[in-house]
GROMACS .gro file of C-alpha atoms in nm:
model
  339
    1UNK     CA    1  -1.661  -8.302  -0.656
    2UNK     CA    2  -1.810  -8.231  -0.312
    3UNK     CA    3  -2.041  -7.907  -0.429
    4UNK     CA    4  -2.327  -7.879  -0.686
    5UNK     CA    5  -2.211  -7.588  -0.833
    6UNK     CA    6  -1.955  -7.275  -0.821
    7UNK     CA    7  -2.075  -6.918  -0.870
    8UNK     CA    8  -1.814  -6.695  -0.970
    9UNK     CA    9  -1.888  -6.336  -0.913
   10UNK     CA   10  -1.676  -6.038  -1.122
   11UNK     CA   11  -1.692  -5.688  -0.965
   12UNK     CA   12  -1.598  -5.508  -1.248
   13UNK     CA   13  -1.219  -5.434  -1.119
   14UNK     CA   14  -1.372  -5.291  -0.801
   15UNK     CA   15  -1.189  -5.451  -0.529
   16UNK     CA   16  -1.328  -5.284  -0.273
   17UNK     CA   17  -1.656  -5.375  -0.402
   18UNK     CA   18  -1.515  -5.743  -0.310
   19UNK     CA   19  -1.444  -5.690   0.027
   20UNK     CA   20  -1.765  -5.540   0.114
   21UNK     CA   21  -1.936  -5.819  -0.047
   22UNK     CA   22  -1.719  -6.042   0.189
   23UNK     CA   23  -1.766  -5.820   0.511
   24UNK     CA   24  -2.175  -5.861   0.450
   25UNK     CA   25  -2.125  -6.218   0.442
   26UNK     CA   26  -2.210  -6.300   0.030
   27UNK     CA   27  -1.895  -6.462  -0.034
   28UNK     CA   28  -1.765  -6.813   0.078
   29UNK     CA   29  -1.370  -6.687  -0.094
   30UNK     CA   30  -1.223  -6.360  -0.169
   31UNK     CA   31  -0.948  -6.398  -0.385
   32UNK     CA   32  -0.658  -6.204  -0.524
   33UNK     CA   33  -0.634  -5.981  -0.255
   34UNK     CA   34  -0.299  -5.845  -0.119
   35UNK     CA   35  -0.168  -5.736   0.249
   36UNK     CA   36  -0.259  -5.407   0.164
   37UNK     CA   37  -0.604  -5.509   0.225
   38UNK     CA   38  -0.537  -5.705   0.505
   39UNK     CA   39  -0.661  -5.428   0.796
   40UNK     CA   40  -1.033  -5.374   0.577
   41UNK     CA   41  -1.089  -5.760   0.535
   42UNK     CA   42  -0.965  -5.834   0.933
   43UNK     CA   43  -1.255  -5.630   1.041
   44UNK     CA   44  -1.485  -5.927   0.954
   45UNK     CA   45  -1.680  -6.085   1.217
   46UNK     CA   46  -1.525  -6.449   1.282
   47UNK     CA   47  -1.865  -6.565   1.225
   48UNK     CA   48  -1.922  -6.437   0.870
   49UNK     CA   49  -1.519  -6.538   0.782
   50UNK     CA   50  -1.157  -6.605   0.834
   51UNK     CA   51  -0.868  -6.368   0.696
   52UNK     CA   52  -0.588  -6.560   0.551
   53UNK     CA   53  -0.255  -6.389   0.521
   54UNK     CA   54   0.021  -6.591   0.359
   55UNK     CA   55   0.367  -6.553   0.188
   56UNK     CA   56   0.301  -6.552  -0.159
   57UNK     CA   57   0.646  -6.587  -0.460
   58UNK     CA   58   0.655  -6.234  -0.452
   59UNK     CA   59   0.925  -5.961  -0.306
   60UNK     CA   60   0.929  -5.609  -0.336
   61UNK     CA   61   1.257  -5.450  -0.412
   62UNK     CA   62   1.499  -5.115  -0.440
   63UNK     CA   63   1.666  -5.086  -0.726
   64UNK     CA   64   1.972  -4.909  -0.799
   65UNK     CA   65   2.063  -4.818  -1.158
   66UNK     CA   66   2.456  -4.879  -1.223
   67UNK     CA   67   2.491  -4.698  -1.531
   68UNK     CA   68   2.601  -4.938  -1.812
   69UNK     CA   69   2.645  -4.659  -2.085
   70UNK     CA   70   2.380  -4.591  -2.381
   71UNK     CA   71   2.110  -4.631  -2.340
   72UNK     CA   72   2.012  -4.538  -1.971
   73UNK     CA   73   2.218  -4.327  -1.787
   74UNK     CA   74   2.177  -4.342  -1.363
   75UNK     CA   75   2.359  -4.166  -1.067
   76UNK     CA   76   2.750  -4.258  -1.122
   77UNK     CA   77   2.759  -4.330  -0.752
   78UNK     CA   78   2.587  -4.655  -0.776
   79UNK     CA   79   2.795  -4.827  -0.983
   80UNK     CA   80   3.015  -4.829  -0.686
   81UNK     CA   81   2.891  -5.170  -0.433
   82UNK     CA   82   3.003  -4.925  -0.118
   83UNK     CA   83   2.742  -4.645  -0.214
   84UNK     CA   84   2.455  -4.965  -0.305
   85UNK     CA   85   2.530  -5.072   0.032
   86UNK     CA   86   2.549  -4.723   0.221
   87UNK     CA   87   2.147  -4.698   0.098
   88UNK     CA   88   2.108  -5.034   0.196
   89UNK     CA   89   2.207  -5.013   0.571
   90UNK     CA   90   1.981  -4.717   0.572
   91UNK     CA   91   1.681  -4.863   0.481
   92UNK     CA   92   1.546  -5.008   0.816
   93UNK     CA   93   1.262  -5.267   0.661
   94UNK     CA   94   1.022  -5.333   0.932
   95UNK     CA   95   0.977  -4.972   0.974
   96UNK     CA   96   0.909  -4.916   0.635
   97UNK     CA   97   0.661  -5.187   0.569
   98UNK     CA   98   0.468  -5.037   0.889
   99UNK     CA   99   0.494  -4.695   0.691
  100UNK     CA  100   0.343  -4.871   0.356
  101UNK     CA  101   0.105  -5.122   0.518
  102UNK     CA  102  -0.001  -4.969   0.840
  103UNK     CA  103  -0.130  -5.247   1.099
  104UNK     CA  104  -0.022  -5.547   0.900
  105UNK     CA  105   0.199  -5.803   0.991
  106UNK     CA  106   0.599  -5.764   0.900
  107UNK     CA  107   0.665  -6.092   0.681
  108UNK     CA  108   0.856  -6.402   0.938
  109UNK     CA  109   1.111  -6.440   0.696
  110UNK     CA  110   1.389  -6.184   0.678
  111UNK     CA  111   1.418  -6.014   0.426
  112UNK     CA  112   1.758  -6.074   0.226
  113UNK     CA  113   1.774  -6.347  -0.078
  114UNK     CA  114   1.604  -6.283  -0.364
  115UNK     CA  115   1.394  -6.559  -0.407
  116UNK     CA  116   1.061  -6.560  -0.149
  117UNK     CA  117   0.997  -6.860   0.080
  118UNK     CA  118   0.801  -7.140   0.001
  119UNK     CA  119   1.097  -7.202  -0.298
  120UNK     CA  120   1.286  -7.517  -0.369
  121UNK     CA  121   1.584  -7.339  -0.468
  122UNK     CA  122   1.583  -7.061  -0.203
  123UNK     CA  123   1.875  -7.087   0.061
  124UNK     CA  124   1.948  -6.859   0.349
  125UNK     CA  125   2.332  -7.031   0.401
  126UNK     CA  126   2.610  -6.809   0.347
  127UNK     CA  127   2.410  -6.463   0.266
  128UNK     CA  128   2.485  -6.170   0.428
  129UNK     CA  129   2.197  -6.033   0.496
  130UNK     CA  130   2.210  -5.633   0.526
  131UNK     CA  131   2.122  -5.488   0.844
  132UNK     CA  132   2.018  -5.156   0.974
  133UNK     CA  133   2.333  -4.957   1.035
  134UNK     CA  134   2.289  -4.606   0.933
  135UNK     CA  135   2.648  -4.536   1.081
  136UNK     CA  136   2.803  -4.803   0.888
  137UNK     CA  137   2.613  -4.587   0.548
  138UNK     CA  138   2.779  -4.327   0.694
  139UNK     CA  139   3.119  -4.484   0.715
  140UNK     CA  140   3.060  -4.616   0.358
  141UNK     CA  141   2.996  -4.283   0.199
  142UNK     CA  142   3.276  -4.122   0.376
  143UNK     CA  143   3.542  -4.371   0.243
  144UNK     CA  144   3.384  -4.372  -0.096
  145UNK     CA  145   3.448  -4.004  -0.111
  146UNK     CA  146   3.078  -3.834  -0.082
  147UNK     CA  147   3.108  -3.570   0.188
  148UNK     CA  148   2.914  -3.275   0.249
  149UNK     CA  149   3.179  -3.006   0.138
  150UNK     CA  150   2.934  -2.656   0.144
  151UNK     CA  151   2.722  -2.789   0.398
  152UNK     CA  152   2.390  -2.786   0.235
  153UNK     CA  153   2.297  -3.187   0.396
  154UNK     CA  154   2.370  -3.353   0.048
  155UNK     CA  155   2.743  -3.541   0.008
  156UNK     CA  156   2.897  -3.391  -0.355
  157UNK     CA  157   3.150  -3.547  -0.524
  158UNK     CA  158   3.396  -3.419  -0.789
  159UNK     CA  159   3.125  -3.148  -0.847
  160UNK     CA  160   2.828  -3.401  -0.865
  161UNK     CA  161   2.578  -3.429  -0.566
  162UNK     CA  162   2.412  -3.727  -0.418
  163UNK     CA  163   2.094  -3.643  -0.540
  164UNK     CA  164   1.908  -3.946  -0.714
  165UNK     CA  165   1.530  -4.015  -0.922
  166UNK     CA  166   1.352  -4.228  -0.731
  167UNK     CA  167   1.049  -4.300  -1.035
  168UNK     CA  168   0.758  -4.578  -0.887
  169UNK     CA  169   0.443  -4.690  -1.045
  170UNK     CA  170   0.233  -4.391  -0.818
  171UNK     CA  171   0.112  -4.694  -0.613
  172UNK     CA  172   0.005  -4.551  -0.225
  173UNK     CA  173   0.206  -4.802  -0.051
  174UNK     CA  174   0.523  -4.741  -0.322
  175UNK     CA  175   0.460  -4.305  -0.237
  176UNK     CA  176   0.454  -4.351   0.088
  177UNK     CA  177   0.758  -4.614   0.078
  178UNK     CA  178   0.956  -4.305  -0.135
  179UNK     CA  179   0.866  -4.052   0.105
  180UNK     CA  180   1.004  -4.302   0.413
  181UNK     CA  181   1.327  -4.355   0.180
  182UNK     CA  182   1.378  -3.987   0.152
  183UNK     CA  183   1.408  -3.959   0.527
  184UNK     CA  184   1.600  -4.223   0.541
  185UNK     CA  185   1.853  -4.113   0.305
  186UNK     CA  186   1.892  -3.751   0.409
  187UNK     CA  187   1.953  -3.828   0.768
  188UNK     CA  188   2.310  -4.001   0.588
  189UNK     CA  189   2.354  -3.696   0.343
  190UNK     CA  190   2.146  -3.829   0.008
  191UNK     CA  191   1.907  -3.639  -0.181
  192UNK     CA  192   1.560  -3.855  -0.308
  193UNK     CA  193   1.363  -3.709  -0.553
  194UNK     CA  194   1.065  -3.879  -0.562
  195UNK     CA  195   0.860  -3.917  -0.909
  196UNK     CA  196   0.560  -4.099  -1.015
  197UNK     CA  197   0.476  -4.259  -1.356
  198UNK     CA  198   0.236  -4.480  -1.399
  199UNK     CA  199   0.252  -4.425  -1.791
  200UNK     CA  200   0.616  -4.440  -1.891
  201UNK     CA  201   0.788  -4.665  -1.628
  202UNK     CA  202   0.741  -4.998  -1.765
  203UNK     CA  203   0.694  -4.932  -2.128
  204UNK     CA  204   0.870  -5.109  -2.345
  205UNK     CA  205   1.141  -5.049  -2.620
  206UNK     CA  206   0.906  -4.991  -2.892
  207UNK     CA  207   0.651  -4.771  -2.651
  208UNK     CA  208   0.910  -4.513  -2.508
  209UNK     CA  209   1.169  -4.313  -2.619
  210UNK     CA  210   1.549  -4.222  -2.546
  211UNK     CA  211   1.392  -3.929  -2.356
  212UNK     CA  212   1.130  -4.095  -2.201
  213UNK     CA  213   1.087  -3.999  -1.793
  214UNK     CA  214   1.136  -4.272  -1.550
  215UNK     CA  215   1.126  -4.554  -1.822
  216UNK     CA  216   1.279  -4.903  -1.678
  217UNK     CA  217   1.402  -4.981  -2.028
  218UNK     CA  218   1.592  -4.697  -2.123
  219UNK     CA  219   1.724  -4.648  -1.785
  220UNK     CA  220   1.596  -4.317  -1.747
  221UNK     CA  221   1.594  -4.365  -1.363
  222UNK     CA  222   1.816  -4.333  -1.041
  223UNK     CA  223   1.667  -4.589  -0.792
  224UNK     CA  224   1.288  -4.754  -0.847
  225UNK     CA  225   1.056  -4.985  -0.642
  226UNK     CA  226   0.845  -5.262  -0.753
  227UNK     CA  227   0.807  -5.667  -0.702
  228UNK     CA  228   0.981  -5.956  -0.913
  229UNK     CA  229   0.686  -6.247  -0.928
  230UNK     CA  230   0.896  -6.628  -0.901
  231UNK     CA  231   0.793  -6.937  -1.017
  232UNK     CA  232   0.825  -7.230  -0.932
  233UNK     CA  233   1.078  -7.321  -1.221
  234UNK     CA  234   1.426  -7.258  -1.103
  235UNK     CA  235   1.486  -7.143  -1.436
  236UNK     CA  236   1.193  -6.890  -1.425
  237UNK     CA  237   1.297  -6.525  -1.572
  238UNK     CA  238   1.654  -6.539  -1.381
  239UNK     CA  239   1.865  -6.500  -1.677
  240UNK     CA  240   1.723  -6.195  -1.875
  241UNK     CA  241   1.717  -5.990  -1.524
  242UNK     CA  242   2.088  -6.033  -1.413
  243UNK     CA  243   2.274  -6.126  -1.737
  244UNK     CA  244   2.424  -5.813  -1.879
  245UNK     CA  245   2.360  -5.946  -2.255
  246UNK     CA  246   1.968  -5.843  -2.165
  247UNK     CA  247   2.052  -5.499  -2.025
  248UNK     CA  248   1.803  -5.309  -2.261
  249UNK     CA  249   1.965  -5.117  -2.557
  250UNK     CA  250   1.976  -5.126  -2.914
  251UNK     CA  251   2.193  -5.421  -3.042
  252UNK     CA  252   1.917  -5.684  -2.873
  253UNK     CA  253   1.590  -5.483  -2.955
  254UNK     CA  254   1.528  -5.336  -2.606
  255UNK     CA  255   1.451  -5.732  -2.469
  256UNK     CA  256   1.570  -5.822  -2.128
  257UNK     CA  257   1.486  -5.683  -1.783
  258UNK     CA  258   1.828  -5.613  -1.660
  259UNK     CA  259   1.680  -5.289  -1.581
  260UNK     CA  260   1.973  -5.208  -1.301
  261UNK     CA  261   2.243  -5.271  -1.592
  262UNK     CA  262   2.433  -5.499  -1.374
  263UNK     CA  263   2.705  -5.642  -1.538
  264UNK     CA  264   2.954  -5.892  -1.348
  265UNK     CA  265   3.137  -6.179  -1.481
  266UNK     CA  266   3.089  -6.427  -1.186
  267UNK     CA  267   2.702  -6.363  -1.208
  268UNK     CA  268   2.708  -6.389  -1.568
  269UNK     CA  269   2.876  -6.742  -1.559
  270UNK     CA  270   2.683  -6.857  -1.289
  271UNK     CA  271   2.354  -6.789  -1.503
  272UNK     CA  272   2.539  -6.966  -1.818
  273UNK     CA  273   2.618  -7.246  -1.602
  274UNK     CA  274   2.291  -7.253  -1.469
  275UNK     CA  275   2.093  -7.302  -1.827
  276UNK     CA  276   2.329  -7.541  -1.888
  277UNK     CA  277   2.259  -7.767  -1.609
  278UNK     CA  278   2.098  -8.038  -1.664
  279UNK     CA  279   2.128  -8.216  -1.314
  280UNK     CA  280   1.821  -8.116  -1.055
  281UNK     CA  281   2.078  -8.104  -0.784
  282UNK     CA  282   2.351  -7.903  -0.994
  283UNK     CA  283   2.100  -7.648  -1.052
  284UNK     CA  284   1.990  -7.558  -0.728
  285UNK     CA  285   2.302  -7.533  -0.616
  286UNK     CA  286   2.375  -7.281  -0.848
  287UNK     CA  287   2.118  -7.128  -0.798
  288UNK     CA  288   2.212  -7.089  -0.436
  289UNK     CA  289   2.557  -6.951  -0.616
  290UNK     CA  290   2.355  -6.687  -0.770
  291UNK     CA  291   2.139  -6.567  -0.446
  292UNK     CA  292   2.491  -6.530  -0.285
  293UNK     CA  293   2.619  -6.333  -0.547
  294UNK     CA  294   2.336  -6.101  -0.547
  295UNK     CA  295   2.352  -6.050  -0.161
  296UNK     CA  296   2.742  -5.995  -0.227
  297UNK     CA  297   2.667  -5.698  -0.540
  298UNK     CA  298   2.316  -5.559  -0.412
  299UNK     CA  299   2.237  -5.458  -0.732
  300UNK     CA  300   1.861  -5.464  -0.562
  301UNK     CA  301   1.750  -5.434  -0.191
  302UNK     CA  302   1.492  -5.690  -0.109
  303UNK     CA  303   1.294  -5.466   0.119
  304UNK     CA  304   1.027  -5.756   0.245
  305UNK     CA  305   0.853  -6.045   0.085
  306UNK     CA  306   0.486  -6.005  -0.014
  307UNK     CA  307   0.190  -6.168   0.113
  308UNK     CA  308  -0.177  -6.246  -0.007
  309UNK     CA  309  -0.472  -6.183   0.147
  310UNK     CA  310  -0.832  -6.433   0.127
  311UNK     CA  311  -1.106  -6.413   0.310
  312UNK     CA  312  -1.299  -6.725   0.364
  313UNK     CA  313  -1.620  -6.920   0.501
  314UNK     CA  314  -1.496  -7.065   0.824
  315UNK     CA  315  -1.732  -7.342   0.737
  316UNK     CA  316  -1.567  -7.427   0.397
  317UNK     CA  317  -1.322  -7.724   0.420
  318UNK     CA  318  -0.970  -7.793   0.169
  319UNK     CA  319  -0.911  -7.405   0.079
  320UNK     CA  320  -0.565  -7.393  -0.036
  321UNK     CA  321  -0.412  -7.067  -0.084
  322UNK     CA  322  -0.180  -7.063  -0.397
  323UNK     CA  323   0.141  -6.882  -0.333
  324UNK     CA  324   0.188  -6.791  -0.694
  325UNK     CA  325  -0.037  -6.574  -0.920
  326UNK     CA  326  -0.222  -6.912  -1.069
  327UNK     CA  327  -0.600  -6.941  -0.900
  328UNK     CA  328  -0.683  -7.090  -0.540
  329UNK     CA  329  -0.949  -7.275  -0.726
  330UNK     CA  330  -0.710  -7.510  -0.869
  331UNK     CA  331  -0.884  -7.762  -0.599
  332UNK     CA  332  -1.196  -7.641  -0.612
  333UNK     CA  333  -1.317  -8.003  -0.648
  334UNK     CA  334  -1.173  -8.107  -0.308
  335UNK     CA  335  -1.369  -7.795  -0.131
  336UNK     CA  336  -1.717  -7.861   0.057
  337UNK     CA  337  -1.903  -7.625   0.327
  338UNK     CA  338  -1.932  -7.838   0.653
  339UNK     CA  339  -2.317  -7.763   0.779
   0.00000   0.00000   0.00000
């Protein structure tokens, strides 16, 4: 190792403690930092440090819950692909990161397979990415059916209006994201209720209820918002969040995170074959299979991939960032401050 010694310093879970530290100039590395922050830590003075903001194995997404019976019970418009994808043309993503992260930089990679960059397995061949078209949501909604028949701006349907629960964590950036999505939708004729809570929404089976508000497990949700963390193992968490045996209910003890209840055969074989694979190659390619097939259902909008934030010494030398949630210090023998 290149130093004498590493002094760690804990703030007590105040970040903003952190970056103040960091603005004065007391830390060489501020870690764990994400592109919310970005505008508060670029304010440092390029002598004091540099702002680092990467892509990190991280996307934030829209979900849409497609009603798989008991338990969990969401809009019966979204098991229908055309009304997933009438909400997804309306979503224009750029925009809404500027909305949620005002004066930080829109992610290079477009938005559209479910696996961030930086990934082995990721591919970008033969997706279809969604664009912004609200006149093709329009179009969509029309032929599915949803029209506005008394006029009131919401499309009703065999008595039932477009009017969806949209439940988040209360994050700011995920409010203010809700709030953009409600334009968004009601300029195309869909109601979005948005509702916070922190407590229930990612309880588990034996911490909520049948009843429970905006609870991921039960399904006690329309539409939600929140980030899938990757790994670097293909095999990672894949399987319990697409395969319909791990929707949620009863019969498997709540496990699983198929939390939009998506059930399709193709998907389900392609996540059979891919634990089955024992081949390197054979997996990522179907693992490519799968990306396609999510791109093809939308069971989830990938609204943008997230980034990390550090601030560091422009004098220390061999910082480097780690795109997944493991420390940067994982080289911390490598680093040394250049006098």
């Amino acid at each position: 190792a290149y130093l004498d010694r590493v002094v760690y310093r804990f703030f007590d879970g105040s970040k903003d403690a952190m970056i103040a530290a960091f603005l004065a100039g007391e830390l060489d590395v501020a870690q764990d930092l994400q592109q919310g922050d970005y505008v508060a830590m670029n304010s440092v003075d390029p002598s004091i440090g540099t702002v680092l903001i990467k892509p990190a194995w991280e996307y934030e997404h829209f979900d849409m819950n497609q009603v798989d019976g008991e338990p969990g019970a969401g809009h019966p418009a979204l098991a229908d692909p055309n009304v997933r994808f009438a909400l997804a043309h309306a979503i224009n993503k750029p925009e809404l990161y500027e909305v949620a992260f005002p004066g930080t930089p829109f992610p290079e990679e477009e938005p559209c397979a479910p696996v961030p960059p930086g990934l082995y397995y990721r591919t970008t061949e033969g997706l279809t990415c969604i664009e912004y078209d609200p006149e093709k949501s329009v179009q969509l909604l029309d032929e599915a059916g949803w029209v506005d028949s008394d006029g009131d701006g919401v499309r009703d349907k065999d008595g039932e209006t477009l009017s969806l629960q949209h439940c988040t964590t209360g994050a700011g950036f995920r409010v203010a994201a809700g709030d953009y999505l409600a334009s968004s939708f009601r300029d195309i004729g869909v109601e979005l209720i948005n509702s916070a809570a922190p407590e229930t929404i990612f309880a588990g089976w034996n911490e909520s209820s049948e009843d429970s508000f905006c609870n991921l497990t039960r399904g006690n949700f329309d539409t939600t918002e929140f980030a899938w963390v990757s790994s670097f193992n293909l095999y990672g968490n894949t399987y319990t969040v697409y395969h319909s045996s791990w929707i949620p209910r009863e019969e498997n003890g709540g496990g699983g995170a198929n939390f939009v209840r998506l059930v399709d055969d193709r998907m389900d074989q392609a996540l059979d074959d891919l634990f089955g694979a024992v081949d390197q190659a054979e997996a990522v390619d179907i693992a490519h299979t799968i990306q396609q097939l999510h791109t093809e259902l939308q069971p989830e909008v990938v609204l943008y991939y997230r980034s990390h934030v550090r601030g560091v010494n422009p004098d220390l030398r061999n910082f480097l960032q780690n795109p997944g949630t493991s420390s940067d210090m994982w080289n911390v023998g490598d680093w040394f401050l250049e006098q």
